[in-house]
mmCIF file of C-alpha atoms in Angstrom:
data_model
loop_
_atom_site.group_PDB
_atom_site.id
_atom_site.type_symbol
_atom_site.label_atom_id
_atom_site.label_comp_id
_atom_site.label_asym_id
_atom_site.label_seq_id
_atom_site.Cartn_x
_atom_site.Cartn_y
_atom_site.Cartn_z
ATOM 1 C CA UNK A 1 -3.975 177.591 92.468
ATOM 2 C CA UNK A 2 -6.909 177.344 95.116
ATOM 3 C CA UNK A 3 -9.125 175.111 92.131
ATOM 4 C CA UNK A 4 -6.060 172.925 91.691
ATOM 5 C CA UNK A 5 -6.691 171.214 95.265
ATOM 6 C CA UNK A 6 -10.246 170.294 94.500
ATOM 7 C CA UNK A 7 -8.609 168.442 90.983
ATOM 8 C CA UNK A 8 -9.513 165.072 90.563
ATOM 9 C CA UNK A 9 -6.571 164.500 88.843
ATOM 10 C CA UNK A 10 -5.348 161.008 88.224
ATOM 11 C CA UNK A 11 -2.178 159.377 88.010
ATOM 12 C CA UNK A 12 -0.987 158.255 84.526
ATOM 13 C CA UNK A 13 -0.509 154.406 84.996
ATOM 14 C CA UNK A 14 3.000 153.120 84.050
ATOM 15 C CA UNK A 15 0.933 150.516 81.858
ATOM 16 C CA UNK A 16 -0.056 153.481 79.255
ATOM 17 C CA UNK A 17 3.355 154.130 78.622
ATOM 18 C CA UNK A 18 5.003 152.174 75.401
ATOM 19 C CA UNK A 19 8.629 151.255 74.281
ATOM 20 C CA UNK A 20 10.058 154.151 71.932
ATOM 21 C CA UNK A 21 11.306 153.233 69.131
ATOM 22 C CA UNK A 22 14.468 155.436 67.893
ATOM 23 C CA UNK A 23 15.043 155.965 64.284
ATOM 24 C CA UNK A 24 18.567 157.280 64.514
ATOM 25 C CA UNK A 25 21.216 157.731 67.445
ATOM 26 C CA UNK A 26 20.153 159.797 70.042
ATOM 27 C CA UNK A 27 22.783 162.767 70.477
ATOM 28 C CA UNK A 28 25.349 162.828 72.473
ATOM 29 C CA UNK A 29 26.256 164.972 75.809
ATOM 30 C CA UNK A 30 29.094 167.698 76.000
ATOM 31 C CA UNK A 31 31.370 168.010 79.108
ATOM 32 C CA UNK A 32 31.104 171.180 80.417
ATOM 33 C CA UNK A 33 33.760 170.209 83.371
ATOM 34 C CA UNK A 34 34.045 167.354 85.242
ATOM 35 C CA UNK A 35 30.402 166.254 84.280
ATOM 36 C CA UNK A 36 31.386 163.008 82.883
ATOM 37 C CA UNK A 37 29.139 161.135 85.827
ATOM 38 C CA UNK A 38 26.527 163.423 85.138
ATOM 39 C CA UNK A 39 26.539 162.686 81.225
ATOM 40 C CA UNK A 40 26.569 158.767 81.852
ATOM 41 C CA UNK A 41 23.345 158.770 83.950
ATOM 42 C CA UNK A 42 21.451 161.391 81.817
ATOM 43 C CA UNK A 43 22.525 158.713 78.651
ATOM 44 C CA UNK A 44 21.003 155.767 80.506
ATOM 45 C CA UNK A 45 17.770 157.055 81.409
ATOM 46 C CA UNK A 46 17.166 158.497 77.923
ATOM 47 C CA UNK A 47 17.536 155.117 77.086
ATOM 48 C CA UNK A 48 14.910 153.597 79.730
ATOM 49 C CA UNK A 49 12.195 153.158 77.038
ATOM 50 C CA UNK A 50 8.963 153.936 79.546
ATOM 51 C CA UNK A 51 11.137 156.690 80.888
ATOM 52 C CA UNK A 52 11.939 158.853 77.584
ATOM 53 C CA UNK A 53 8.237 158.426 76.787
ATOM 54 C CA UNK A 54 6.907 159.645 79.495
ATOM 55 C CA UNK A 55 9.454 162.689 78.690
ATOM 56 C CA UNK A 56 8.116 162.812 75.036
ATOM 57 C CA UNK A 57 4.759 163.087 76.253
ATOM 58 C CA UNK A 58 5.620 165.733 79.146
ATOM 59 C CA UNK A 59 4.200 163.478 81.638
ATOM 60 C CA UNK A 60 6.996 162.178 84.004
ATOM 61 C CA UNK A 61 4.886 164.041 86.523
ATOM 62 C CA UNK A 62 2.519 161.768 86.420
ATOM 63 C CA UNK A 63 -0.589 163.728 85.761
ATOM 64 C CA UNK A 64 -1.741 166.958 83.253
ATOM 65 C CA UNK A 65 -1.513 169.420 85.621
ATOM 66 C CA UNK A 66 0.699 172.625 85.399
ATOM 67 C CA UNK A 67 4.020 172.358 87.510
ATOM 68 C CA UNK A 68 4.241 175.706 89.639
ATOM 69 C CA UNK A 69 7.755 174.926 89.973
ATOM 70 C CA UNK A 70 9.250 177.949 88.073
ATOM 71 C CA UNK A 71 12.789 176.138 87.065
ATOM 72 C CA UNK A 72 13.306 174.870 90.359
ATOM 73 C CA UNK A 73 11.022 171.419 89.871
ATOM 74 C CA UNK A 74 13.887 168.079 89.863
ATOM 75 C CA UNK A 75 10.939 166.444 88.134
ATOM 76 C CA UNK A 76 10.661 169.355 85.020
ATOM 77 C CA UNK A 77 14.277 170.296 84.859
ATOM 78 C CA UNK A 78 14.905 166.185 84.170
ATOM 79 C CA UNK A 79 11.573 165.984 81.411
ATOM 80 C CA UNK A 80 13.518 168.477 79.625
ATOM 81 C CA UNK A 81 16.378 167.655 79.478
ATOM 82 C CA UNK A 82 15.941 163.900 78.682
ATOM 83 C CA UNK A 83 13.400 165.352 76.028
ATOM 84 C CA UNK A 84 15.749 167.469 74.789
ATOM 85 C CA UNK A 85 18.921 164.912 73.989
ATOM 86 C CA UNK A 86 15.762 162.566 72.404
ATOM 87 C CA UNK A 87 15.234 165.057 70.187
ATOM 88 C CA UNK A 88 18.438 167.420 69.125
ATOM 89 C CA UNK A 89 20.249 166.447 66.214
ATOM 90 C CA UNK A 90 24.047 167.936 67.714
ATOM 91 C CA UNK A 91 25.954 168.002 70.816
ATOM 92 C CA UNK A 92 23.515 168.701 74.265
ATOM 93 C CA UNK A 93 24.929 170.413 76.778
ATOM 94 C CA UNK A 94 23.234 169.689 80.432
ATOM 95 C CA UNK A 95 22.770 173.035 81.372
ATOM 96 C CA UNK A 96 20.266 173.373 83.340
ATOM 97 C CA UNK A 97 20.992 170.198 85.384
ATOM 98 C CA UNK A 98 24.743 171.351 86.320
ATOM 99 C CA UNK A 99 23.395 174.773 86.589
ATOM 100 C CA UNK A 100 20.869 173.433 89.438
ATOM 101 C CA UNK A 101 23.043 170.616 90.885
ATOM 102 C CA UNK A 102 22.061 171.709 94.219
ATOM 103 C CA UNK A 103 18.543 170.903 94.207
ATOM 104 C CA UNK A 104 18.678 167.747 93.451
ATOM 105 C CA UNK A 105 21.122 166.948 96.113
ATOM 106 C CA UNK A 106 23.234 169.588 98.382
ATOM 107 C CA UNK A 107 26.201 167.102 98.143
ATOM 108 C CA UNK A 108 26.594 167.819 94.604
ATOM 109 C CA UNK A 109 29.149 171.079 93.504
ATOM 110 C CA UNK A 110 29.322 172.231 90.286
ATOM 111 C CA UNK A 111 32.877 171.781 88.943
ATOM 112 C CA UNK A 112 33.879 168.943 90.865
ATOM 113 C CA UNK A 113 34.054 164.920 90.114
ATOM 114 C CA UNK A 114 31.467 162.810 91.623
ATOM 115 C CA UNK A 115 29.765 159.444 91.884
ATOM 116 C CA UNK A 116 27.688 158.640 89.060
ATOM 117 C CA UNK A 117 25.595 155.975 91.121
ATOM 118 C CA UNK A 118 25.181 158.565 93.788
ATOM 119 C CA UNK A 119 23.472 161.122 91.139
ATOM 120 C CA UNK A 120 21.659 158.680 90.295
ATOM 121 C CA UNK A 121 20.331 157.790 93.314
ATOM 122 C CA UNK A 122 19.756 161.322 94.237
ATOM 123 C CA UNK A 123 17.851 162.147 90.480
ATOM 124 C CA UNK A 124 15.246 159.409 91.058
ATOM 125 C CA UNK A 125 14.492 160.659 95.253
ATOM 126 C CA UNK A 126 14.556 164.266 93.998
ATOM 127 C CA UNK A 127 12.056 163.621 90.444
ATOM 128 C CA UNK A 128 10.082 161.180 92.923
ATOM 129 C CA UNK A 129 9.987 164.040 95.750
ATOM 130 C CA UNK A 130 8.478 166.646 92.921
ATOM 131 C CA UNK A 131 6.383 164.898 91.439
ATOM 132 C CA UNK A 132 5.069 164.012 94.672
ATOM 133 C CA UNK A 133 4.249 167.420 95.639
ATOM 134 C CA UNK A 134 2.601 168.040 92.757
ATOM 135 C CA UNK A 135 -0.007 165.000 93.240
ATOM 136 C CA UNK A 136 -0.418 166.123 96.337
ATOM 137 C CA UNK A 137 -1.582 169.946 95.020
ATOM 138 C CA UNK A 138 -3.672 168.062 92.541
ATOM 139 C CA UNK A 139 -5.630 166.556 95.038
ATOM 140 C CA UNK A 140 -4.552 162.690 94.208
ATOM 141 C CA UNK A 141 -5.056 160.312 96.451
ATOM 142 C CA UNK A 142 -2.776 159.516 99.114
ATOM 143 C CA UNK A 143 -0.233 157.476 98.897
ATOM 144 C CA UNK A 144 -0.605 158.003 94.997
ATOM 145 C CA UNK A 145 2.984 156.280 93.392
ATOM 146 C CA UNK A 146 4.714 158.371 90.980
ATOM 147 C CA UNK A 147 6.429 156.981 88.028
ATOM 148 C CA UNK A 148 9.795 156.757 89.577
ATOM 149 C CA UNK A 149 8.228 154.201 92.096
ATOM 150 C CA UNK A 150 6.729 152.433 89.619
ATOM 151 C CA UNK A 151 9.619 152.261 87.347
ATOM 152 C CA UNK A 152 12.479 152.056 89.738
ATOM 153 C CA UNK A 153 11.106 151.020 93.140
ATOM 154 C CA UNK A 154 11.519 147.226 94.390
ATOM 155 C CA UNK A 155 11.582 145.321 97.323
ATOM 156 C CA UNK A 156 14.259 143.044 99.643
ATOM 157 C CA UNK A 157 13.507 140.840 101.661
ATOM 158 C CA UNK A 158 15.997 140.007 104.308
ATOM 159 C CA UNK A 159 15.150 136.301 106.139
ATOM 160 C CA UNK A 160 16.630 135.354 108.883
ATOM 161 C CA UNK A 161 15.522 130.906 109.954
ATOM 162 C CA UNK A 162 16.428 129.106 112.739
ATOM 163 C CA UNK A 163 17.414 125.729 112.567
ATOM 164 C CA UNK A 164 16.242 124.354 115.565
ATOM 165 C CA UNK A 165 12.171 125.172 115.780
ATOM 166 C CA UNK A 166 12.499 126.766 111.716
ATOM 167 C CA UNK A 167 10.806 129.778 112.886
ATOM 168 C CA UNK A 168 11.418 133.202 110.313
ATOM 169 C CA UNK A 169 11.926 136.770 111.195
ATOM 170 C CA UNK A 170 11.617 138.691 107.967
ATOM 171 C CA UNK A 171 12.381 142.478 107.163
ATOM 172 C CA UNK A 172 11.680 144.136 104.297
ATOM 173 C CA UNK A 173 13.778 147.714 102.386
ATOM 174 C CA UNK A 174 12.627 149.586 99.746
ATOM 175 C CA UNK A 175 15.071 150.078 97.061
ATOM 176 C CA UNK A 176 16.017 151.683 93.691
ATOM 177 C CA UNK A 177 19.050 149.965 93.018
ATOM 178 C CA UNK A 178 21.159 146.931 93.563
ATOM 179 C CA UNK A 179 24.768 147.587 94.710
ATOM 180 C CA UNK A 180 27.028 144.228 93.835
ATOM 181 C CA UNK A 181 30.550 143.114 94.550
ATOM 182 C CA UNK A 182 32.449 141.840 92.018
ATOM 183 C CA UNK A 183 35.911 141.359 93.435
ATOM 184 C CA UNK A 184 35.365 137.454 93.312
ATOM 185 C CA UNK A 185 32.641 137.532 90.537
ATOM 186 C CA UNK A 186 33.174 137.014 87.103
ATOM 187 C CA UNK A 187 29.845 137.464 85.734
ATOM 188 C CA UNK A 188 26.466 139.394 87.463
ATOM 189 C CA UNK A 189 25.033 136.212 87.683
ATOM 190 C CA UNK A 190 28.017 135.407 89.756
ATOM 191 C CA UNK A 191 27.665 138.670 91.751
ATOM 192 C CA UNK A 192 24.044 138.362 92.250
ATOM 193 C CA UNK A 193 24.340 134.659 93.312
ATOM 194 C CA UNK A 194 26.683 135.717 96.115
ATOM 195 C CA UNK A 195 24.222 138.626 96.756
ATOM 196 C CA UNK A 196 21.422 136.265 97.720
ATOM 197 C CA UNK A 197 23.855 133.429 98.912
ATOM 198 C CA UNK A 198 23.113 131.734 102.245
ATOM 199 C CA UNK A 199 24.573 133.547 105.034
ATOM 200 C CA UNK A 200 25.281 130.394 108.372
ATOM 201 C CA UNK A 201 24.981 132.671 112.101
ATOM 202 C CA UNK A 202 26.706 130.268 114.651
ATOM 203 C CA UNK A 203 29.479 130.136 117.623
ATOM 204 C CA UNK A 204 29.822 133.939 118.132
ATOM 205 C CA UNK A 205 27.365 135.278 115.688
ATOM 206 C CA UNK A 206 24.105 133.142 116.639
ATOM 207 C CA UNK A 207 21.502 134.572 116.463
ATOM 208 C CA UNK A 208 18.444 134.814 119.343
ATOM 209 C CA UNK A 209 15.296 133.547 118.409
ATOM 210 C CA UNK A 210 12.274 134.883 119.438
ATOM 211 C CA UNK A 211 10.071 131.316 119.065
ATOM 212 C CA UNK A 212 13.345 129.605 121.354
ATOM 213 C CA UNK A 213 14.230 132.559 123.325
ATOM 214 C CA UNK A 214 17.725 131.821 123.363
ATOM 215 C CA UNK A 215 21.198 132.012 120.803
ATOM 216 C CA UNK A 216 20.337 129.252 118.082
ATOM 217 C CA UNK A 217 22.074 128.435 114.617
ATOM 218 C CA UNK A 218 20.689 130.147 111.681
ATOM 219 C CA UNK A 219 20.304 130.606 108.309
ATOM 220 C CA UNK A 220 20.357 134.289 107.120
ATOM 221 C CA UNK A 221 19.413 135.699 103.442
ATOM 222 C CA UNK A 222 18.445 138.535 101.420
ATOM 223 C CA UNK A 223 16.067 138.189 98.026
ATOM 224 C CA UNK A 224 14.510 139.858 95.691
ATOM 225 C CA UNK A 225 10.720 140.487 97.296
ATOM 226 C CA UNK A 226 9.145 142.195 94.843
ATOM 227 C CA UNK A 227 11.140 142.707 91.443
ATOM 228 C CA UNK A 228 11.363 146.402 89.752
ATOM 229 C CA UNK A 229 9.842 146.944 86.767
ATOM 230 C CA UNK A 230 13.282 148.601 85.861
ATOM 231 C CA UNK A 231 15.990 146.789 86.847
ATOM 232 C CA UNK A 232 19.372 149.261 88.581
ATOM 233 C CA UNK A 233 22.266 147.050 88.926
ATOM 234 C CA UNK A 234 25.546 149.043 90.508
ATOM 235 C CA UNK A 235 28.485 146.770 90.207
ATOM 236 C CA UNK A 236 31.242 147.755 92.757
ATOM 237 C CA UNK A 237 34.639 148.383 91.681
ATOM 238 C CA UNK A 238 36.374 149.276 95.127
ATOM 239 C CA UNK A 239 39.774 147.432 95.557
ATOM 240 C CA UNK A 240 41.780 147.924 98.266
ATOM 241 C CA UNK A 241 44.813 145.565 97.368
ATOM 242 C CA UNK A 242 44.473 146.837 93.313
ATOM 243 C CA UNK A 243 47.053 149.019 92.177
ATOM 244 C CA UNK A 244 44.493 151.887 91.079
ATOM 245 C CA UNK A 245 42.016 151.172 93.916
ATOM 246 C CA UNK A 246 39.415 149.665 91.625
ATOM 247 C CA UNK A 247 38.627 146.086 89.563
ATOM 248 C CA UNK A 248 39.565 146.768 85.927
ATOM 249 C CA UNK A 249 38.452 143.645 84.558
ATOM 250 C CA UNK A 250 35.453 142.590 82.494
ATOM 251 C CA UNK A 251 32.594 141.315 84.311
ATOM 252 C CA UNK A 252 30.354 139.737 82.047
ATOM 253 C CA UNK A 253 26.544 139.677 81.511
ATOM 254 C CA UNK A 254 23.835 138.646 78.801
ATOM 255 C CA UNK A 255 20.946 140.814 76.994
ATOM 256 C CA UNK A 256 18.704 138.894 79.010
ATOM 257 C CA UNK A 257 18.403 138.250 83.009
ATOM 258 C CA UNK A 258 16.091 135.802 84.660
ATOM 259 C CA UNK A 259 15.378 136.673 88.155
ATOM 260 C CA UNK A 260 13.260 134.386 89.252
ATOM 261 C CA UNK A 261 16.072 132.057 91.686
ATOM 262 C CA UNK A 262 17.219 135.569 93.300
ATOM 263 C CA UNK A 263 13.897 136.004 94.119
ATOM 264 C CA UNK A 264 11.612 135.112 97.531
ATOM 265 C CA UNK A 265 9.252 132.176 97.350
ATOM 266 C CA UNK A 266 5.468 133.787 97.058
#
């Protein structure tokens, strides 16, 4: 343990991993109560191409260095099991991820029915959190990204112009996902249109420029910054005048998305 600081371990780049290419079905996931949302986001990344090779190759770490983790590490308790539904040839059952719900979020019980978005979210922080520690014991440089980041991780930019001296106030969020309405969308070009759609701030909600110093008009928007390599689109179904709380209709999409006019100008 003491040599493993003085490592000059690197970090695998996410350009050495490759698209797998799957002969036959991968298996699928038994419910071992209530783990439905579980089982959906397990399927999906399995299916991330980088992702499950990274898995194959026992590097979603990041690095070849031995995990001291003992069967508490988000980051090895994930490898395996997305290695392990890549390669059975019958029903998997995710036992070591409901077994260990807790430590990849304390929100989560075993047993009960939960947000598959919200796993999500809290799978990527915790394998990003691990793996983390782990380049840090191997001596990485700091600030070394992990392959979550580089997957997963994008940027928004939120703008906010004036309209009488054009001045721009900009803030920026990280994020690993893009949460949508669709209750007046038909498509996710629709939803992501409204997403990035031109927000006016006047009468009671202008806003106070710093360049003026006083309560102008402006224009408000939020864009795409910097793009994910990985793409997390959550649509939300939440509908508060629908008879079973939710939109039940088909939103449509295409095999292909072009970001580029949800995106910020370079």
């Amino acid at each position: 343990m003491g040599s493993m600081a003085n490592s000059t371990a690197k970090v695998m780049p996410v350009t050495q991993l490759k698209p797998i290419v799957l002969l036959q079905a991968a298996t699928g996931l038994g419910n071992m109560g209530n783990t439905c949302f579980l089982n959906s986001v397990l399927q999906c990344l399995a299916y991330v191409p980088p992702l499950a090779d990274a898995c194959l190759r026992k590097q979603l770490h990041g690095i070849n260095e031995q995990c001291p983790g003992l069967g508490k590490c988000c980051c090895c308790l994930t490898e395996a099991q997305l290695r392990n539904q890549l390669h059975a040839s019958s029903t998997v059952y995710p036992r070591d991820i409901v077994g260990n719900l807790h430590l990849f979020s304390k929100m989560f019980q075993r047993g009960r029915q939960e947000d598959s978005h919200e796993f999500l979210l809290a799978v990527l922080d915790a394998v990003e959190r691990d793996a983390k520690r782990l380049l840090a014991r191997a001596g990485c440089a700091k600030g070394a990204r992990t392959l979550i980041e580089e997957l997963f991780c994008g940027r928004l930019r939120s703008q906010v112009r004036c309209q009488e001296c054009g001045h721009c106030s900009n803030t920026y969020e990280q994020v690993t996902s893009l949460s949508l309405d669709i209750l007046r969308a038909a498509s996710l070009h629709d939803s992501l249109a409204q997403f990035t759609a031109v927000e006016v701030l006047d009468g009671a909600n202008k806003y106070k420029c710093d360049r003026c110093a006083r309560l102008v008009r402006a224009h408000k928007a939020v864009a795409l910054h910097h793009e994910p390599n990985v793409l997390v689109v959550h649509l939300k179904r939440f509908d508060p005048l629908s008879t079973y709380g939710k939109v039940g209709r088909h939103v449509a999409f295409e095999h292909s998305l072009r970001l580029g006019e949800y995106c910020s100008d370079p």
